[in-house]
């Protein structure tokens, strides 16, 4: 199926898609190719931006967060109308879409040939582009499919499907916690399902049971909306016992500009100050890192936060993931 005659559930013209799988590069991918900097996930965890696919297996979400840069109207379709591809097809589509998205950099004089060739062999997938990935019925199997191809995975979820996340073991599992209480959750996240808050709490307990999967709680901070009661956030965070906590400023971009004013975006100093307030109630997470250009902070139990597999001396970067498959 070509991009031009794709199904209506992937209608954003900036996305490249194959059936229900969509991919899009972020600005950091282009920056990394040109040697102009990398995403904060490199500073925190070791992700090489030019070798990272940003994708989703489903462009539909069951929340309507006021701070989301995406178009909520694009989520108004029925999952029952989707003909689901199997995990292998989704993985294949993700890799091919990424190659198409980056193919133009092959003739760019600012991009070293070696770096471009690296980008043509992605080693990481961020399942985070749009929608709620846990709505894809074969998400645990998709993560296993990428693992079988020696590709690391960061999964980002809103936590409304704890039973699915319990079966998912990506390299790193993110869950969004964007409110410290039910009222703020309703006003900020605007979930479609009535029991979304209760399901989020259940998900925190699921994360606490994860032994091998690295876990992250992620909060998008919005001035005048959810930057209050740091001790309540800390209580929720501690319940999940995550490896890391990220607090990041809302960015006044995309469709969120129709819902929020510019002053809803906190400065980095505000984000760091709020993080320090949260940190006071989380003695186990006593290491604080930040990337000011991305307005993001990280709380960790240890100073060493990189994914072990992604260290520069790891064989992970040396192996050709396609050679073993005979490609």
Coordinates of C-alpha atoms in Angstrom, one line a residue:
X1 CA 0.0 0.0 0.0
X2 CA 1.4 3.4 -1.0
X3 CA 1.4 6.4 1.2
X4 CA -1.0 8.3 -1.1
X5 CA -3.8 5.7 -0.8
X6 CA -3.3 4.8 2.9
X7 CA -6.2 4.4 5.2
X8 CA -7.9 7.4 6.9
X9 CA -6.5 6.5 10.4
X10 CA -3.1 7.9 9.3
X11 CA -4.2 11.2 7.9
X12 CA -1.4 13.6 9.0
X13 CA 0.4 14.8 5.9
X14 CA 3.7 15.0 7.8
X15 CA 3.7 11.3 8.7
X16 CA 5.0 8.7 6.3
X17 CA 2.8 5.6 6.8
X18 CA 2.2 2.0 5.8
X19 CA -1.3 0.9 6.7
X20 CA -1.6 1.8 10.4
X21 CA 2.1 2.2 11.0
X22 CA 3.4 5.8 10.9
X23 CA 6.9 7.3 11.2
X24 CA 8.3 10.8 11.3
X25 CA 11.8 12.1 12.0
X26 CA 12.3 14.8 14.6
X27 CA 14.6 17.8 14.4
X28 CA 17.3 16.0 16.5
X29 CA 17.6 13.3 13.8
X30 CA 18.6 15.9 11.2
X31 CA 20.8 17.7 13.7
X32 CA 22.7 14.5 14.6
X33 CA 23.2 13.7 10.9
X34 CA 24.8 17.1 10.4
X35 CA 26.8 16.9 13.6
X36 CA 24.8 19.7 15.2
X37 CA 23.8 18.0 18.5
X38 CA 21.7 15.1 19.8
X39 CA 18.5 14.6 21.6
X40 CA 18.5 14.7 25.4
X41 CA 18.0 11.0 25.3
X42 CA 21.6 10.7 24.3
X43 CA 22.8 12.7 27.3
X44 CA 20.5 10.7 29.7
X45 CA 20.5 7.2 28.1
X46 CA 23.0 7.0 25.2
X47 CA 20.5 7.0 22.2
X48 CA 22.1 8.0 18.9
X49 CA 19.5 10.3 17.4
X50 CA 20.5 9.6 13.7
X51 CA 20.0 5.9 14.3
X52 CA 16.6 6.3 16.0
X53 CA 13.2 5.6 14.5
X54 CA 10.3 7.6 15.9
X55 CA 7.2 5.6 15.1
X56 CA 3.8 4.3 16.2
X57 CA 1.8 1.2 15.4
X58 CA -1.5 3.0 16.0
X59 CA -2.5 6.7 15.4
X60 CA -5.2 6.8 17.9
X61 CA -5.3 8.0 21.5
X62 CA -7.7 7.5 24.3
X63 CA -6.7 10.8 26.0
X64 CA -7.0 14.4 24.9
X65 CA -4.2 16.1 26.7
X66 CA -4.3 19.9 26.5
X67 CA -0.6 20.1 26.1
X68 CA -0.4 17.6 23.2
X69 CA 1.1 19.0 20.0
X70 CA -0.9 16.5 17.9
X71 CA -4.3 17.1 16.3
X72 CA -6.9 15.3 18.4
X73 CA -9.3 15.2 15.4
X74 CA -6.9 12.6 13.8
X75 CA -7.8 10.2 16.6
X76 CA -11.5 10.1 15.8
X77 CA -11.8 6.7 14.1
X78 CA -12.9 3.2 15.3
X79 CA -10.2 0.6 16.0
X80 CA -12.7 -2.1 14.8
X81 CA -12.2 -0.7 11.3
X82 CA -8.5 -1.3 11.3
X83 CA -7.0 -4.3 9.5
X84 CA -4.0 -5.0 11.9
X85 CA -0.7 -6.0 10.4
X86 CA 1.4 -8.5 12.3
X87 CA 4.4 -7.4 14.3
X88 CA 6.9 -8.5 11.6
X89 CA 5.1 -6.3 9.0
X90 CA 5.0 -3.3 11.4
X91 CA 8.8 -3.7 12.0
X92 CA 9.5 -4.0 8.3
X93 CA 7.4 -0.9 7.6
X94 CA 9.1 1.1 10.4
X95 CA 12.6 0.4 8.9
X96 CA 11.5 1.1 5.4
X97 CA 9.7 4.3 6.3
X98 CA 12.8 5.6 8.2
X99 CA 15.0 4.9 5.1
X100 CA 12.6 6.9 2.9
X101 CA 12.5 9.8 5.4
X102 CA 16.3 10.0 5.5
X103 CA 17.2 9.2 2.0
X104 CA 17.6 12.8 1.0
X105 CA 20.4 13.3 3.4
X106 CA 22.6 11.0 1.3
X107 CA 23.4 13.8 -1.0
X108 CA 23.8 16.5 1.7
X109 CA 27.4 17.9 1.8
X110 CA 26.9 18.6 5.5
X111 CA 26.3 14.9 6.3
X112 CA 29.4 12.7 6.4
X113 CA 28.9 9.6 4.4
X114 CA 29.7 7.2 7.3
X115 CA 27.1 8.9 9.5
X116 CA 24.5 8.6 6.7
X117 CA 25.2 4.9 6.2
X118 CA 24.8 4.5 10.0
X119 CA 21.4 6.1 9.8
X120 CA 20.4 3.7 7.1
X121 CA 20.9 0.9 9.7
X122 CA 18.7 2.1 12.7
X123 CA 19.5 0.6 16.0
X124 CA 16.8 2.1 18.1
X125 CA 13.0 2.5 18.0
X126 CA 11.0 5.1 20.0
X127 CA 7.4 3.9 20.0
X128 CA 6.1 7.3 20.8
X129 CA 5.2 9.3 17.7
X130 CA 1.4 9.6 18.2
X131 CA -1.5 7.8 19.7
X132 CA -1.4 5.2 22.5
X133 CA 0.7 2.2 21.5
X134 CA -1.0 -0.2 23.9
X135 CA -4.1 0.0 21.6
X136 CA -2.2 -2.0 19.1
X137 CA -3.2 -5.6 19.8
X138 CA 0.2 -7.1 19.3
X139 CA 2.4 -4.6 21.1
X140 CA 4.3 -7.1 23.3
X141 CA 5.1 -9.2 20.2
X142 CA 6.2 -6.1 18.3
X143 CA 8.7 -5.3 21.0
X144 CA 10.0 -8.9 20.8
X145 CA 10.2 -8.5 17.0
X146 CA 12.5 -5.5 17.3
X147 CA 14.5 -7.3 20.0
X148 CA 15.0 -10.2 17.7
X149 CA 16.5 -7.8 15.1
X150 CA 18.9 -6.4 17.8
X151 CA 17.1 -3.1 17.9
X152 CA 16.5 -1.4 21.3
X153 CA 13.1 0.0 22.1
X154 CA 11.8 2.9 24.2
X155 CA 8.0 2.5 24.7
X156 CA 6.0 5.6 25.8
X157 CA 2.5 4.9 27.2
X158 CA -0.2 6.9 29.0
X159 CA -0.7 3.9 31.4
X160 CA -4.4 3.3 30.6
X161 CA -3.7 -0.4 29.6
X162 CA -1.9 -1.9 32.6
X163 CA -2.7 -5.4 31.5
X164 CA -0.9 -4.8 28.2
X165 CA 2.1 -3.1 29.8
X166 CA 2.5 -6.0 32.2
X167 CA 3.3 -8.1 29.1
X168 CA 5.7 -5.6 27.5
X169 CA 9.4 -5.6 28.2
X170 CA 11.0 -3.0 26.1
X171 CA 14.5 -1.7 26.7
X172 CA 12.9 1.2 28.6
X173 CA 9.3 1.7 29.5
X174 CA 7.9 5.3 29.9
X175 CA 4.6 6.0 31.5
X176 CA 3.2 9.5 31.6
X177 CA 2.1 10.9 35.0
X178 CA 0.8 14.4 34.2
X179 CA -1.2 15.1 37.3
X180 CA -0.8 14.6 41.0
X181 CA -4.5 14.1 41.7
X182 CA -7.7 13.1 40.0
X183 CA -9.1 16.6 39.5
X184 CA -6.0 17.9 37.8
X185 CA -5.9 14.7 35.8
X186 CA -9.4 15.3 34.5
X187 CA -8.7 18.9 33.6
X188 CA -5.3 18.3 32.0
X189 CA -5.4 14.9 30.4
X190 CA -9.1 14.8 29.6
X191 CA -9.2 11.0 29.2
X192 CA -11.9 9.4 27.0
X193 CA -12.4 6.5 29.4
X194 CA -14.0 7.2 32.8
X195 CA -11.6 4.8 34.6
X196 CA -8.3 6.2 33.1
X197 CA -7.1 7.5 36.5
X198 CA -7.7 4.2 38.3
X199 CA -5.9 2.4 35.4
X200 CA -3.0 4.7 35.7
X201 CA -2.6 3.9 39.4
X202 CA -2.8 0.2 38.5
X203 CA 0.0 0.8 36.0
X204 CA 2.2 2.3 38.7
X205 CA 1.9 -1.1 40.5
X206 CA 2.8 -2.9 37.2
X207 CA 5.9 -0.8 36.9
X208 CA 6.9 -1.6 40.5
X209 CA 7.0 -5.3 39.5
X210 CA 9.3 -4.9 36.5
X211 CA 12.7 -6.3 37.3
X212 CA 14.6 -6.4 34.0
X213 CA 12.8 -3.5 32.1
X214 CA 14.2 -0.1 32.9
X215 CA 11.2 2.1 33.9
X216 CA 10.7 5.9 33.6
X217 CA 7.9 8.1 34.8
X218 CA 7.4 11.2 32.6
X219 CA 5.6 14.4 33.5
X220 CA 4.9 17.3 31.2
X221 CA 4.8 20.4 33.3
X222 CA 2.3 23.1 32.3
X223 CA 2.2 26.5 34.0
X224 CA -1.2 27.1 35.7
X225 CA -2.3 23.5 35.2
X226 CA -0.3 20.8 36.9
X227 CA 2.8 22.4 38.6
X228 CA 1.6 22.0 42.1
X229 CA 1.9 19.6 45.1
X230 CA 5.3 18.2 44.3
X231 CA 4.9 15.9 47.3
X232 CA 1.8 14.3 45.7
X233 CA 3.8 13.6 42.5
X234 CA 6.6 12.1 44.6
X235 CA 4.1 9.8 46.3
X236 CA 2.9 8.5 42.9
X237 CA 6.5 8.2 41.6
X238 CA 7.5 6.2 44.7
X239 CA 4.6 3.8 44.3
X240 CA 6.0 2.8 40.9
X241 CA 9.6 2.6 42.1
X242 CA 11.0 3.7 38.7
X243 CA 14.6 3.8 37.7
X244 CA 14.2 7.3 36.5
X245 CA 11.8 10.3 36.6
X246 CA 11.7 12.9 33.8
X247 CA 10.1 16.3 34.2
X248 CA 9.9 18.3 31.0
X249 CA 8.4 21.6 30.1
X250 CA 5.3 21.8 27.9
X251 CA 6.4 23.2 24.6
X252 CA 4.1 25.8 22.9
X253 CA 4.1 24.1 19.5
X254 CA 1.7 22.4 17.0
X255 CA -2.0 22.1 17.8
X256 CA -1.5 22.8 21.5
X257 CA -1.2 26.5 20.6
X258 CA -5.0 26.4 20.0
X259 CA -5.6 25.2 23.6
X260 CA -2.9 26.9 25.7
X261 CA -1.3 30.4 25.8
X262 CA 2.4 30.9 25.4
X263 CA 2.8 31.6 29.1
X264 CA 1.8 28.0 29.9
X265 CA 5.3 27.0 28.9
X266 CA 7.6 27.1 31.9
X267 CA 11.2 28.2 31.7
X268 CA 13.9 25.6 32.3
X269 CA 14.6 27.3 35.7
X270 CA 11.0 26.7 36.7
X271 CA 11.3 23.1 35.7
X272 CA 14.4 22.5 37.6
X273 CA 13.1 24.3 40.7
X274 CA 9.9 22.1 40.6
X275 CA 12.1 19.0 40.1
X276 CA 14.1 19.9 43.2
X277 CA 10.9 20.3 45.2
X278 CA 9.9 16.8 44.1
X279 CA 13.3 15.5 44.9
X280 CA 13.0 16.5 48.5
X281 CA 10.4 13.8 48.9
X282 CA 12.3 11.1 47.0
X283 CA 15.4 10.3 48.9
X284 CA 16.3 7.3 46.8
X285 CA 16.5 9.4 43.7
X286 CA 19.3 11.6 44.8
X287 CA 21.0 12.3 41.5
X288 CA 19.7 15.2 39.3
X289 CA 20.7 15.8 35.7
X290 CA 19.2 18.3 33.2
X291 CA 19.4 19.4 29.6
X292 CA 18.5 23.1 29.5
X293 CA 18.1 23.3 25.7
X294 CA 15.3 20.7 25.9
X295 CA 13.8 22.1 29.2
X296 CA 14.0 18.6 30.8
X297 CA 15.4 17.2 34.1
X298 CA 16.1 13.7 35.2
X299 CA 16.0 12.2 38.7
X300 CA 17.9 8.9 39.1
X301 CA 19.0 6.5 41.8
X302 CA 22.5 6.5 40.2
X303 CA 24.7 8.9 38.3
X304 CA 25.3 6.3 35.6
X305 CA 22.1 6.4 33.6
X306 CA 23.1 5.1 30.2
X307 CA 21.6 1.9 28.9
X308 CA 24.5 -0.6 29.3
X309 CA 24.1 -1.9 25.8
X310 CA 24.5 1.6 24.3
X311 CA 27.9 2.4 25.7
X312 CA 30.5 3.3 23.1
X313 CA 32.6 0.3 23.8
X314 CA 29.7 -2.1 23.3
X315 CA 29.6 -4.6 20.4
X316 CA 26.1 -3.4 19.8
X317 CA 27.4 -0.6 17.6
X318 CA 29.8 -2.8 15.7
X319 CA 27.5 -5.6 14.5
X320 CA 25.5 -5.3 11.3
X321 CA 21.9 -6.2 12.3
X322 CA 21.1 -7.2 8.7
X323 CA 24.1 -9.4 8.0
X324 CA 22.8 -12.3 10.2
X325 CA 19.5 -12.2 8.3
X326 CA 21.3 -12.5 5.0
X327 CA 20.2 -9.1 3.8

